[in-house]
Every structure is written in C-alpha cells, then in structure tokens.
PDB file of C-alpha atoms in Angstrom:
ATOM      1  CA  UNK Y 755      84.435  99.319 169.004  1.00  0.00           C
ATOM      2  CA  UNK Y 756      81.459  98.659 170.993  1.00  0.00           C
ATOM      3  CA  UNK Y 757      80.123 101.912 170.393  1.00  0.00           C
ATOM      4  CA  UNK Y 758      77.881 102.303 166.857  1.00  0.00           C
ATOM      5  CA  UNK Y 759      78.820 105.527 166.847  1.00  0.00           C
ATOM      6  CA  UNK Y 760      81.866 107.936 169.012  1.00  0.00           C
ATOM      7  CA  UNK Y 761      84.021 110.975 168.604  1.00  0.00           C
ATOM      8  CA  UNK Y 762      87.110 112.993 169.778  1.00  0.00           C
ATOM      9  CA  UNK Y 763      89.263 115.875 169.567  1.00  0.00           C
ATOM     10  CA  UNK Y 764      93.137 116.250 168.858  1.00  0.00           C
ATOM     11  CA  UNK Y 765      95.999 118.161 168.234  1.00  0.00           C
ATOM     12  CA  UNK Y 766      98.633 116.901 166.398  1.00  0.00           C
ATOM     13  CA  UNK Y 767     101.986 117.177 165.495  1.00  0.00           C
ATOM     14  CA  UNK Y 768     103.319 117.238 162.162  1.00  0.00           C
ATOM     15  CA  UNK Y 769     103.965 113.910 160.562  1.00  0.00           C
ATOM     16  CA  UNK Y 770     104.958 112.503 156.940  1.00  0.00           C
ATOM     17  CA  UNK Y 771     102.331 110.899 154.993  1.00  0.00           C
ATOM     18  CA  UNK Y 772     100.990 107.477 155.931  1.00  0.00           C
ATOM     19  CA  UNK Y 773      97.901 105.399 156.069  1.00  0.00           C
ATOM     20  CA  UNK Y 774      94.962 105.810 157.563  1.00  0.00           C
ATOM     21  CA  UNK Y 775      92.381 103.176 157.425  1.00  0.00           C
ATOM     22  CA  UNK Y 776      89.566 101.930 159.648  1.00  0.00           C
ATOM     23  CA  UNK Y 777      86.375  99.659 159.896  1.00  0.00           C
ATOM     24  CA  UNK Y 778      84.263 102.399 161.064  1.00  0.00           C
ATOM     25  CA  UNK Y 779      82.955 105.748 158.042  1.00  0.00           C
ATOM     26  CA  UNK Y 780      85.495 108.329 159.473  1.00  0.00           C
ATOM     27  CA  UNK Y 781      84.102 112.017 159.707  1.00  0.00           C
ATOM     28  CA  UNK Y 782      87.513 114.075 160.321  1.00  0.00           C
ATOM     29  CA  UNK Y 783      87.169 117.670 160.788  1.00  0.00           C
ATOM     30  CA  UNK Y 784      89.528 120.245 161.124  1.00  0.00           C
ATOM     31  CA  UNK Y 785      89.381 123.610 163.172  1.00  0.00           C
ATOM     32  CA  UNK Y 786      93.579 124.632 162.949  1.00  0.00           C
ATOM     33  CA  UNK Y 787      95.619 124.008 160.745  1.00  0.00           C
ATOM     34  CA  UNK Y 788      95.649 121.696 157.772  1.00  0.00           C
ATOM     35  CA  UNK Y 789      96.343 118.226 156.587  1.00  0.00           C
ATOM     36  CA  UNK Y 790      96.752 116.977 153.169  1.00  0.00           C
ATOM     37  CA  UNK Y 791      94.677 113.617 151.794  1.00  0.00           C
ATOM     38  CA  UNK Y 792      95.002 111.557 148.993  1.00  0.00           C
ATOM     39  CA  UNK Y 793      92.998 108.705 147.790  1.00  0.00           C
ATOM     40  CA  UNK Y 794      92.362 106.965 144.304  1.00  0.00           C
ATOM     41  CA  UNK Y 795      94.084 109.229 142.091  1.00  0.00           C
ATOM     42  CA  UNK Y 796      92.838 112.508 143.883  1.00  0.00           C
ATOM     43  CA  UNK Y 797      94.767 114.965 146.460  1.00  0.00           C
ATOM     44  CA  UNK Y 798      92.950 117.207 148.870  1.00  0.00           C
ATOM     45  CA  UNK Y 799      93.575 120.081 151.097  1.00  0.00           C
ATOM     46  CA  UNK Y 800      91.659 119.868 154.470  1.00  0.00           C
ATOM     47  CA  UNK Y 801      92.126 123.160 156.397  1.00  0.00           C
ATOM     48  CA  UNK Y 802      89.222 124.921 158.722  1.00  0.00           C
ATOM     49  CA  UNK Y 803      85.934 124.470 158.454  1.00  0.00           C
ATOM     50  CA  UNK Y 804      86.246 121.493 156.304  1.00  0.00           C
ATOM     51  CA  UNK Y 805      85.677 117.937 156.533  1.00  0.00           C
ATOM     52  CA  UNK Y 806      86.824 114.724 154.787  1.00  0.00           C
ATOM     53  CA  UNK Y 807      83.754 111.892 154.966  1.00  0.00           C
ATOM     54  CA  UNK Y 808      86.136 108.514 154.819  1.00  0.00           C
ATOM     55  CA  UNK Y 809      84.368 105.132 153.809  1.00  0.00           C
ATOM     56  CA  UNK Y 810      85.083 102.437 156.084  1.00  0.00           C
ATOM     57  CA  UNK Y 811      88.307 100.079 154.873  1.00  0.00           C
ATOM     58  CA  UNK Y 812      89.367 102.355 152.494  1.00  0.00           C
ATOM     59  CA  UNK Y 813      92.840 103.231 152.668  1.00  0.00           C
ATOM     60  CA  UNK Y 814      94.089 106.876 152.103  1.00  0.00           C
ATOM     61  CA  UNK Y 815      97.082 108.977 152.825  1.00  0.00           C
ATOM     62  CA  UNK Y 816      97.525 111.211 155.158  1.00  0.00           C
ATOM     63  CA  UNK Y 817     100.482 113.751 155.871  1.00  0.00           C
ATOM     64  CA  UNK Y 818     100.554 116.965 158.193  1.00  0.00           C
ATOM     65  CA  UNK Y 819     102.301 119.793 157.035  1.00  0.00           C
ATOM     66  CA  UNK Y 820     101.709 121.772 160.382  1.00  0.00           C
ATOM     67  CA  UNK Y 821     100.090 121.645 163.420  1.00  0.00           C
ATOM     68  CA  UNK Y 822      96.548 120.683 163.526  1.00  0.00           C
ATOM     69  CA  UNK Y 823      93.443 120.226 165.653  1.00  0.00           C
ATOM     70  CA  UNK Y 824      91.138 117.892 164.900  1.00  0.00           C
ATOM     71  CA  UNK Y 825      87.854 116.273 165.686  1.00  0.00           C
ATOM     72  CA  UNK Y 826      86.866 113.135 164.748  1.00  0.00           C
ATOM     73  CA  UNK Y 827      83.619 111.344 164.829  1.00  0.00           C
ATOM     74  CA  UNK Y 828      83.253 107.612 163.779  1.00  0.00           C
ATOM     75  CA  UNK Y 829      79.829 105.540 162.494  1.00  0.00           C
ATOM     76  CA  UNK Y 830      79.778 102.053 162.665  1.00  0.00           C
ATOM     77  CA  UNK Y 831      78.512 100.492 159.110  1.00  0.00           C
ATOM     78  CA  UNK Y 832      75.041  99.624 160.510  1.00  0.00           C
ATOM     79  CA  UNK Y 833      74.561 103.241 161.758  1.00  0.00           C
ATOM     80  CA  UNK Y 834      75.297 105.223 158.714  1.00  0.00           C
ATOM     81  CA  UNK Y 835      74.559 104.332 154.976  1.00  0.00           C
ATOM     82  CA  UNK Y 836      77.835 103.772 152.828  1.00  0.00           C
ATOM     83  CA  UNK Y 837      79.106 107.044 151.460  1.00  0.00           C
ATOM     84  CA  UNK Y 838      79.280 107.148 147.728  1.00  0.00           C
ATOM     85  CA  UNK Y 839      82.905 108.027 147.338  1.00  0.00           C
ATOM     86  CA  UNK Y 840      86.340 106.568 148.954  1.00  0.00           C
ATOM     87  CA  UNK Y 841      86.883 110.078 150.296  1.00  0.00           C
ATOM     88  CA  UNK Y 842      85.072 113.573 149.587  1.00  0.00           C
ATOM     89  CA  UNK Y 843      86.260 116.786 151.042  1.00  0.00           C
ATOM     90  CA  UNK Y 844      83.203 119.727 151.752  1.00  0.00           C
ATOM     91  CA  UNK Y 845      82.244 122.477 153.392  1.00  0.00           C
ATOM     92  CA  UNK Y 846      80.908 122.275 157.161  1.00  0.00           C
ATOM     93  CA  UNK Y 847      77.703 124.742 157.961  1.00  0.00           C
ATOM     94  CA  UNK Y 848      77.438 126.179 161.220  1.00  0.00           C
ATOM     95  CA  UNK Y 849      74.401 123.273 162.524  1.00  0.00           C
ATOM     96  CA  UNK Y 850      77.667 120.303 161.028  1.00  0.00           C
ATOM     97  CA  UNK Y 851      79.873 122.300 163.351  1.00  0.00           C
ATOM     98  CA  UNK Y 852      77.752 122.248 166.734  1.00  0.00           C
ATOM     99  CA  UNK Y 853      77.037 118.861 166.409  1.00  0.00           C
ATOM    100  CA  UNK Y 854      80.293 117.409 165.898  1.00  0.00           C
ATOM    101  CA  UNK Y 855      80.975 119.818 169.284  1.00  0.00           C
ATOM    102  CA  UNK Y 856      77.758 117.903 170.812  1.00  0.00           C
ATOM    103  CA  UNK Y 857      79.205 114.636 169.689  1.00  0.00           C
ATOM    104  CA  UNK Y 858      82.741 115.122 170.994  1.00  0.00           C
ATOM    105  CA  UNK Y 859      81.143 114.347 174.752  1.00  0.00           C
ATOM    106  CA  UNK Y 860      80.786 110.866 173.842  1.00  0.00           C
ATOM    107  CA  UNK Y 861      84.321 109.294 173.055  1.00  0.00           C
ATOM    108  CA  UNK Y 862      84.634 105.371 173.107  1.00  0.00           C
ATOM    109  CA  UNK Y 863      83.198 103.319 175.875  1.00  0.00           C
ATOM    110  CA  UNK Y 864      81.529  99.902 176.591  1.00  0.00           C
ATOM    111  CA  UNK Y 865      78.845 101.673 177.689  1.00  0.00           C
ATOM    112  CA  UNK Y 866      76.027 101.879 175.085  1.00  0.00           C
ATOM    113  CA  UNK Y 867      75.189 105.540 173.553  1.00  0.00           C
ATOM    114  CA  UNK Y 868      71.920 107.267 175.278  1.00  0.00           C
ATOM    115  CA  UNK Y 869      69.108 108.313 173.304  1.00  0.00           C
ATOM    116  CA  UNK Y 870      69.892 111.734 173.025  1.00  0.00           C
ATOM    117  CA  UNK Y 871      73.397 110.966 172.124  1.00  0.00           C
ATOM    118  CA  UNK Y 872      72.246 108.653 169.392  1.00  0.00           C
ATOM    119  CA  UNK Y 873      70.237 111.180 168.531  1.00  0.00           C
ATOM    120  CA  UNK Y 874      73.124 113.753 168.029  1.00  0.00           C
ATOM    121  CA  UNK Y 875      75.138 111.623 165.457  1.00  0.00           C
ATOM    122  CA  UNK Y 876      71.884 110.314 163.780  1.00  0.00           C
ATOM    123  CA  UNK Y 877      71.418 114.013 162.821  1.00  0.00           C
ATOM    124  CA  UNK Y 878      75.589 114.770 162.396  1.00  0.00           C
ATOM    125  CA  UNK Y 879      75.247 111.850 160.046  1.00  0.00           C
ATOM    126  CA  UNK Y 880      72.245 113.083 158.251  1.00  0.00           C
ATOM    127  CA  UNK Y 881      73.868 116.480 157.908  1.00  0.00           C
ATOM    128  CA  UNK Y 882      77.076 115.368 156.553  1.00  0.00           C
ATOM    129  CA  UNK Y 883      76.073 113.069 154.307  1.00  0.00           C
ATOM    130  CA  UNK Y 884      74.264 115.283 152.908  1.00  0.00           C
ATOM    131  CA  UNK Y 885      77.228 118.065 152.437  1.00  0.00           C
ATOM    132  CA  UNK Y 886      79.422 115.533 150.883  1.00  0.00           C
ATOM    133  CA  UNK Y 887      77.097 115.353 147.987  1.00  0.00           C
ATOM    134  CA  UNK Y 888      78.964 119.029 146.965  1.00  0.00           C
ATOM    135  CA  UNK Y 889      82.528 118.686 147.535  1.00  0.00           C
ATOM    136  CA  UNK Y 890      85.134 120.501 147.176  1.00  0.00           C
ATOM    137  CA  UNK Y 891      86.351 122.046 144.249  1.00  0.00           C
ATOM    138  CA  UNK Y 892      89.668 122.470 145.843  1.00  0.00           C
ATOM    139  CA  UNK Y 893      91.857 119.228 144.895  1.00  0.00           C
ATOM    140  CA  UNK Y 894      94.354 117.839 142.704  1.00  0.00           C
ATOM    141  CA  UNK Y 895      94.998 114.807 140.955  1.00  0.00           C
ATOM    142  CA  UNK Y 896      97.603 112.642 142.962  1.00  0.00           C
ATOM    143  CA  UNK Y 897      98.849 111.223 139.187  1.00  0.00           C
ATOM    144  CA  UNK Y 898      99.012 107.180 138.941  1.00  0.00           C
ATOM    145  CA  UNK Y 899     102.455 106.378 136.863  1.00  0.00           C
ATOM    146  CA  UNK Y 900     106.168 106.790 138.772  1.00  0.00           C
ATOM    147  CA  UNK Y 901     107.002 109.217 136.368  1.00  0.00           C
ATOM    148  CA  UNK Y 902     103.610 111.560 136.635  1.00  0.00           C
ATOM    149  CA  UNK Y 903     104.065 111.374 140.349  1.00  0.00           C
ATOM    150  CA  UNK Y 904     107.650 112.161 140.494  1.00  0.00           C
ATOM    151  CA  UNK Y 905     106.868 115.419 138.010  1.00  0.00           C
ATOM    152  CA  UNK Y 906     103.902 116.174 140.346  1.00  0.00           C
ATOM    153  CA  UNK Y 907     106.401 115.936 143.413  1.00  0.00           C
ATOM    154  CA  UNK Y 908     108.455 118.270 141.774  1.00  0.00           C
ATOM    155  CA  UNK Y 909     106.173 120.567 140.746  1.00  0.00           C
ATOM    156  CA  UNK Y 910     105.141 121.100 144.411  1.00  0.00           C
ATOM    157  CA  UNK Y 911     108.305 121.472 145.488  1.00  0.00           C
ATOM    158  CA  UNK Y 912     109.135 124.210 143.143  1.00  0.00           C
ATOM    159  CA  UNK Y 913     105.892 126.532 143.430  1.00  0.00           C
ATOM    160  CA  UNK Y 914     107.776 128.859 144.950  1.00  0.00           C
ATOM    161  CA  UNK Y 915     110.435 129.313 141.820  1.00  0.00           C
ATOM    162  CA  UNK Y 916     110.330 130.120 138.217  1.00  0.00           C
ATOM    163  CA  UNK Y 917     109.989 126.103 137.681  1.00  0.00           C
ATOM    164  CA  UNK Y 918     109.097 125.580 133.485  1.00  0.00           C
ATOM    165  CA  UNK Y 919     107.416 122.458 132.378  1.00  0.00           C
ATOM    166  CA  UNK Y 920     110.896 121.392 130.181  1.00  0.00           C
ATOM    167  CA  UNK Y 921     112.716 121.315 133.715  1.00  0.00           C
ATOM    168  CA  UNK Y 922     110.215 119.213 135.005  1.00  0.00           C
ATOM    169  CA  UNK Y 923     110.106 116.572 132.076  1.00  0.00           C
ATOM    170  CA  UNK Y 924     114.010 116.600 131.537  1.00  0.00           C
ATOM    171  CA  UNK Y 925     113.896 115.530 135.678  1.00  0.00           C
ATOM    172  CA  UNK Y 926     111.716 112.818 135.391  1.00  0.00           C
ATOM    173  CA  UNK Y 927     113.479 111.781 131.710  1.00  0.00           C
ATOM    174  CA  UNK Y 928     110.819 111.906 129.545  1.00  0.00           C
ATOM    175  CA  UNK Y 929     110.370 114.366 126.977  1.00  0.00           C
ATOM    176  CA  UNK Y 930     107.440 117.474 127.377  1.00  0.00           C
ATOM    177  CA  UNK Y 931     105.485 115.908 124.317  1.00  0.00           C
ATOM    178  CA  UNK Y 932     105.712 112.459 126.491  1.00  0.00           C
ATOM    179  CA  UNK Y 933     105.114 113.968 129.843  1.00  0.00           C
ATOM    180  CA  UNK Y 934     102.127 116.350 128.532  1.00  0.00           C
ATOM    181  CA  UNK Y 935     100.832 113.301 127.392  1.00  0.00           C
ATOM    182  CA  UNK Y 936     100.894 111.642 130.995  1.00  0.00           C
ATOM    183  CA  UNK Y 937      98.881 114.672 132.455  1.00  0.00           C
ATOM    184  CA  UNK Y 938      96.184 114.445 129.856  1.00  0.00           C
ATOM    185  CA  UNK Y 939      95.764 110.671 130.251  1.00  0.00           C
ATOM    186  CA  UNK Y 940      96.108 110.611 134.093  1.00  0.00           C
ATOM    187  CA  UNK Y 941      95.347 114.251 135.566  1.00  0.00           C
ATOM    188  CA  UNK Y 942      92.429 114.838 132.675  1.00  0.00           C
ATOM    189  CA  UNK Y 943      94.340 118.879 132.854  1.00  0.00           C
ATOM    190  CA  UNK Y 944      97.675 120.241 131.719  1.00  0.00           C
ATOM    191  CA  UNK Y 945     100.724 120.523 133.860  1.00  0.00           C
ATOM    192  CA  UNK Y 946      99.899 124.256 133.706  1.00  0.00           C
ATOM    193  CA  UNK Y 947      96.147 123.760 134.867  1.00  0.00           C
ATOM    194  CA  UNK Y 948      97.491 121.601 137.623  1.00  0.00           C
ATOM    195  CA  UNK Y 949     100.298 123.868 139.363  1.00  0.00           C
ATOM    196  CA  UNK Y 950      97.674 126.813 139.009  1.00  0.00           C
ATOM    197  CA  UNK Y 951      95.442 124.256 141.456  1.00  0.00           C
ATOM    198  CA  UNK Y 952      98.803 122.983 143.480  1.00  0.00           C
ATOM    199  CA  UNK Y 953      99.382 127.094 144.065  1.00  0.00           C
ATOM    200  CA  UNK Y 954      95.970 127.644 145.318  1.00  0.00           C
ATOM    201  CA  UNK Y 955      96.429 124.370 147.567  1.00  0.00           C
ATOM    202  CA  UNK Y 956      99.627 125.479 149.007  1.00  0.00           C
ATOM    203  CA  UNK Y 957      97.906 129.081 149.626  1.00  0.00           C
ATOM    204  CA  UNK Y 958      94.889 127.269 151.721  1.00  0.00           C
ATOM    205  CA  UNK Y 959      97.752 125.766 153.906  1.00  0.00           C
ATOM    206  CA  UNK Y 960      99.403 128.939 154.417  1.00  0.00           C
ATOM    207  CA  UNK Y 961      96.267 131.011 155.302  1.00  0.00           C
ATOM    208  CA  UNK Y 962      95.729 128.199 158.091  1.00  0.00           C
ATOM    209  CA  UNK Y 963      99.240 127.992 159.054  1.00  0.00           C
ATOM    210  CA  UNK Y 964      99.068 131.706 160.341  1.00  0.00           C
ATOM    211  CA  UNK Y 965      98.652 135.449 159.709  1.00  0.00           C
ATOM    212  CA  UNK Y 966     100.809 136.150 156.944  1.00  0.00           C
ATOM    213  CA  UNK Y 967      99.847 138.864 154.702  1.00  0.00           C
ATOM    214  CA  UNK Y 968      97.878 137.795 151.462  1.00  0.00           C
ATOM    215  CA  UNK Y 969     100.391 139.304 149.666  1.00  0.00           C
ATOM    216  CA  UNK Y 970     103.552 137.347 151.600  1.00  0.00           C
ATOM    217  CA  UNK Y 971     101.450 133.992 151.129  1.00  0.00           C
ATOM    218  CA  UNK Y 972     101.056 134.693 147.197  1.00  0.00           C
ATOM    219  CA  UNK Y 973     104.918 135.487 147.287  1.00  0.00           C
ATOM    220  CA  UNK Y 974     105.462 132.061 148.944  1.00  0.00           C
ATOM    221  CA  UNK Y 975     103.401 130.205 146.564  1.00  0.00           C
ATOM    222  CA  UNK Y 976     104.559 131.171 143.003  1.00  0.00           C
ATOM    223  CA  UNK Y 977     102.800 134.632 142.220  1.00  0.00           C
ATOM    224  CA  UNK Y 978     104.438 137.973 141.725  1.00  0.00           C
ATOM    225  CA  UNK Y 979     100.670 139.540 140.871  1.00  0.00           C
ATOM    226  CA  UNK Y 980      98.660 140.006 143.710  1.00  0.00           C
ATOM    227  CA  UNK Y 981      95.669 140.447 141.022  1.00  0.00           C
ATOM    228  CA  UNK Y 982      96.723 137.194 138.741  1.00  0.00           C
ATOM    229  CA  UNK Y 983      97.046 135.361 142.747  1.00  0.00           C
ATOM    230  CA  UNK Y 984      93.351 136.477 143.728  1.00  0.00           C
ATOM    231  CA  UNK Y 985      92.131 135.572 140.216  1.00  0.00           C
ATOM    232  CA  UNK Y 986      93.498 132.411 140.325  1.00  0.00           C
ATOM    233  CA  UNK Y 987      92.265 131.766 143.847  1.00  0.00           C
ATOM    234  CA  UNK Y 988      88.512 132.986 143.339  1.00  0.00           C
ATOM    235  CA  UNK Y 989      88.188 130.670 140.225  1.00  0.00           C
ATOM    236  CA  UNK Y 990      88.814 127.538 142.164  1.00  0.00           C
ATOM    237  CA  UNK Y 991      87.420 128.103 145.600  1.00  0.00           C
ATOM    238  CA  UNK Y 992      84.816 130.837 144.742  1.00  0.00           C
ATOM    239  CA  UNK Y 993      86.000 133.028 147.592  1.00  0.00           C
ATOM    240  CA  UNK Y 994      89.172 135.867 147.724  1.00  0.00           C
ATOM    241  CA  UNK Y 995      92.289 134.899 149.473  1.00  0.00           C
ATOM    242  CA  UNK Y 996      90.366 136.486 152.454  1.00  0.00           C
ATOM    243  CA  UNK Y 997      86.980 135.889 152.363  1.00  0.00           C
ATOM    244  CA  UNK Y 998      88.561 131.831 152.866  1.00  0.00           C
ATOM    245  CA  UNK Y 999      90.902 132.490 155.666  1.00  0.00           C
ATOM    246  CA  UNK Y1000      87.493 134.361 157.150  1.00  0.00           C
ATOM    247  CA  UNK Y1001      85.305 130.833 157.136  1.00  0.00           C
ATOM    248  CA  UNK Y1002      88.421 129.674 159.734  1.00  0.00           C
ATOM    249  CA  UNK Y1003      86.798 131.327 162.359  1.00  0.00           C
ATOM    250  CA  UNK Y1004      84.500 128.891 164.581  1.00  0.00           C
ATOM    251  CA  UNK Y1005      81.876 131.697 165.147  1.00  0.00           C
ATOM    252  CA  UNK Y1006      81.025 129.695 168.445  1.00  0.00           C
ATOM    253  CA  UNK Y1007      80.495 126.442 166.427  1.00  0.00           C
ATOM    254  CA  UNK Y1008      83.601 124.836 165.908  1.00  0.00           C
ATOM    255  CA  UNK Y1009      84.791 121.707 167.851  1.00  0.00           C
ATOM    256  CA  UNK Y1010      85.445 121.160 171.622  1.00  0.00           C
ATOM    257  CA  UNK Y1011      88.714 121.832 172.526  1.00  0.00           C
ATOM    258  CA  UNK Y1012      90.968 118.995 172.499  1.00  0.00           C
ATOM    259  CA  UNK Y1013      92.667 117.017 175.604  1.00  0.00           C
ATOM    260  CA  UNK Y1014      95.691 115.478 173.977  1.00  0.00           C
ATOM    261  CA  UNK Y1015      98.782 116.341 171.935  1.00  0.00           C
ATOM    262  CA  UNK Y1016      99.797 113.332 169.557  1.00  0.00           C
ATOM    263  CA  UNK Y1017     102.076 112.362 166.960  1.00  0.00           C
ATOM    264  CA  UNK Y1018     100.366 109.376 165.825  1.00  0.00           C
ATOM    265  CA  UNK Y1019      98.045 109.601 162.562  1.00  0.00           C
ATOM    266  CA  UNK Y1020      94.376 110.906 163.185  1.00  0.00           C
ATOM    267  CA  UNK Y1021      92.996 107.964 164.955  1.00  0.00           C
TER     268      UNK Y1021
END
C-alpha cells in the first residue's frame, strides 16, 4: 500500500466463510445486506448502519449469507492508534456515515493523499475509534471445543424448528449435563440464552435481506409469539423489530455507491 490511509465500495456476492486478514486496521461498513464475523471466540452480525473496526493481522472469518454492499476504508498502523480489540462491531452516526462517503473518493494510488483528504480519514478515524468503545450488544459466542461448535452449528440450523437441547447433545454425543457444561465454560450463557441471541441474529439478517413482514421474519426464525419475538428482540438490541430495520435507511449519509460486483472476500 503506498497510501497511509484509502477506501472503497462493493457489492458482493454471497460466499462461504473464509479469512480475512490484512496489514492495514480495516473499517468495513455495510449499507445492504449483511455479513456474519467471527473472531476469538465471538460471532457477530454486521447488517446496515454498522461497522466492524478490524486490527491489522488479525485473522477473522467472514461468510455472506446474502448480497451485500460494502465500503471499506483502510489505516495504515502509523496513521491510526491500535484498536483495543481483535474485532468490535458498533453503531455508525450520521457524521461516521458521510465521511466514510467523503473517503470513498480516494481508493488506492501511488499518489500521496492531499491535505484535505488526510484530513477526512484523520477525523473518520477519530470518529470510529471512538464508537467502537460501545459495541454491539448483538453477538454470540462462536464456542471453542469441536463438540460446542458442532451443537452451536446445529442450533443455527434448526432455529426455525421445535429443536430441544436433548436433540442437540444426543447429535454431538455427549450427554445435556456434559454439553450444558460446555456452554457455561465456553459461551459464559446457557444453550437457551444463546439460541434466544442466535434468533435475534438470524432476525437482523432477515430484516436486511428484504421486506418481509415482522411477523413472517419471527415465523422464520423460531417464534410463534409475535409479543415473546419483539420481547426478545428489544432486550438485546434495545430497539423493536422495526425501529432496527428503520436505522437501514442512509438518510443521505450512507456510502457512495459502489462500481464493482465481486465474489472475492471484502478486500
């Protein structure tokens, strides 16, 4: 990079999970769609209006579910301070929003940034860092043991059915007393605690992915109350079903429209 500091926009395609790592702090910002992140134990939802502050070389997962747009805005190491976490996940304020638009003019070049474009990420940088010090209440934990990570899997895979905690341990061969063990020691919650959160997470994807009904998405995800869905769904985000889906509009601040379609991973 000869840049310090340079940014674009994407769409992209879905893709399976794989690794993203780079040299530079990643900001990665999404304004459609969502992708799902995992790093150091922890699993996180990134739909609209959100963004993921990376530290550079660390590694993390990334898969997308469904089509996305993205902008993406690196700092060299010299230009920004470390974060303090591997990967935090946080809500982007209108001001975060306009100038990660302002910064997307300035992709990578070997010509040096101006001063008013150094300007423009010295304040993005300011202004993120700065949001990442309240993340996101909205993750999961990603489990550490084959056996937690296979019951996890299946958990997530069932939200939609009448799945019961003895299917899920009598899958992964252990028995519940074992297994319930496992989620204490690794996930610090119970397996119930944790596909309440995996619900809500699946919801979040859903309310990006379209404009299904509320109602349809809490279907989709597990519920047959509307009221239990909405409780469940305040109590982790803070927000109804649709006062979240409303912070996906840009309000005229979002990112510049992309120029490319890819497949690849977000850099």
């Amino acid at each position: 990079m000869s840049r310090e500091a340079y940014a674009f926009a994407r769409e992209l395609a879905p893709a399976p999970p794989s690794e993203l790592k780079v040299d530079q702090h990643y900001l990665l910002c999404a304004s459609r769609g969502a992708l799902r992140l995992e790093a150091h134990g922890e699993a996180w939802v990134l739909p609209p209006a959100r963004a993921a502050l990376i530290a550079a070389g660390e590694p993390i997962q990334v898969a997308i579910p469904q089509p996305v747009t993205t902008s993406s805005v690196l700092f060299a190491r010299g230009f920004a301070p470390e974060p303090s976490a591997p990967l935090t996940v946080f809500d982007m304020t209108p001001l975060a929003r306009t100038l990660v638009s302002e910064c997307v003019a300035w992709p990578d070049s070997e010509e040096p940034l101006p001063p008013y474009g150094r300007s423009m990420f010295g304040a993005l940088a300011a202004v993120a860092w700065r949001l990442a010090e309240q993340p996101s209440p909205v993750m999961v934990p990603a489990g550490r043991s084959p056996e937690l990570r296979r019951a996890l899997a299946l958990t997530g895979d069932g939200l939609a059915e009448d799945i019961t905690f003895e299917d899920i341990a009598g899958e992964v061969g252990l028995a519940p007393r074992s297994l319930a063990r496992r989620f204490e020691d690794e996930c610090g919650m119970t397996w119930r605690a944790v596909l309440r959160r995996m619900r809500v997470l699946r919801a979040i994807e859903e309310l990006a992915a379209g404009d299904d009904s509320v109602t349809t998405i809490a279907h989709a995800v597990g519920y047959t109350s509307l009221s239990a869905f909405n409780a469940a769904f305040h109590d982790l985000t803070g927000r109804t079903p649709t006062q979240y889906r409303a912070t996906f509009v840009p309000d005229g601040h979002g990112p510049m429209a992309p120029s490319t379609v890819t497949t690849c991973p977000v850099t």
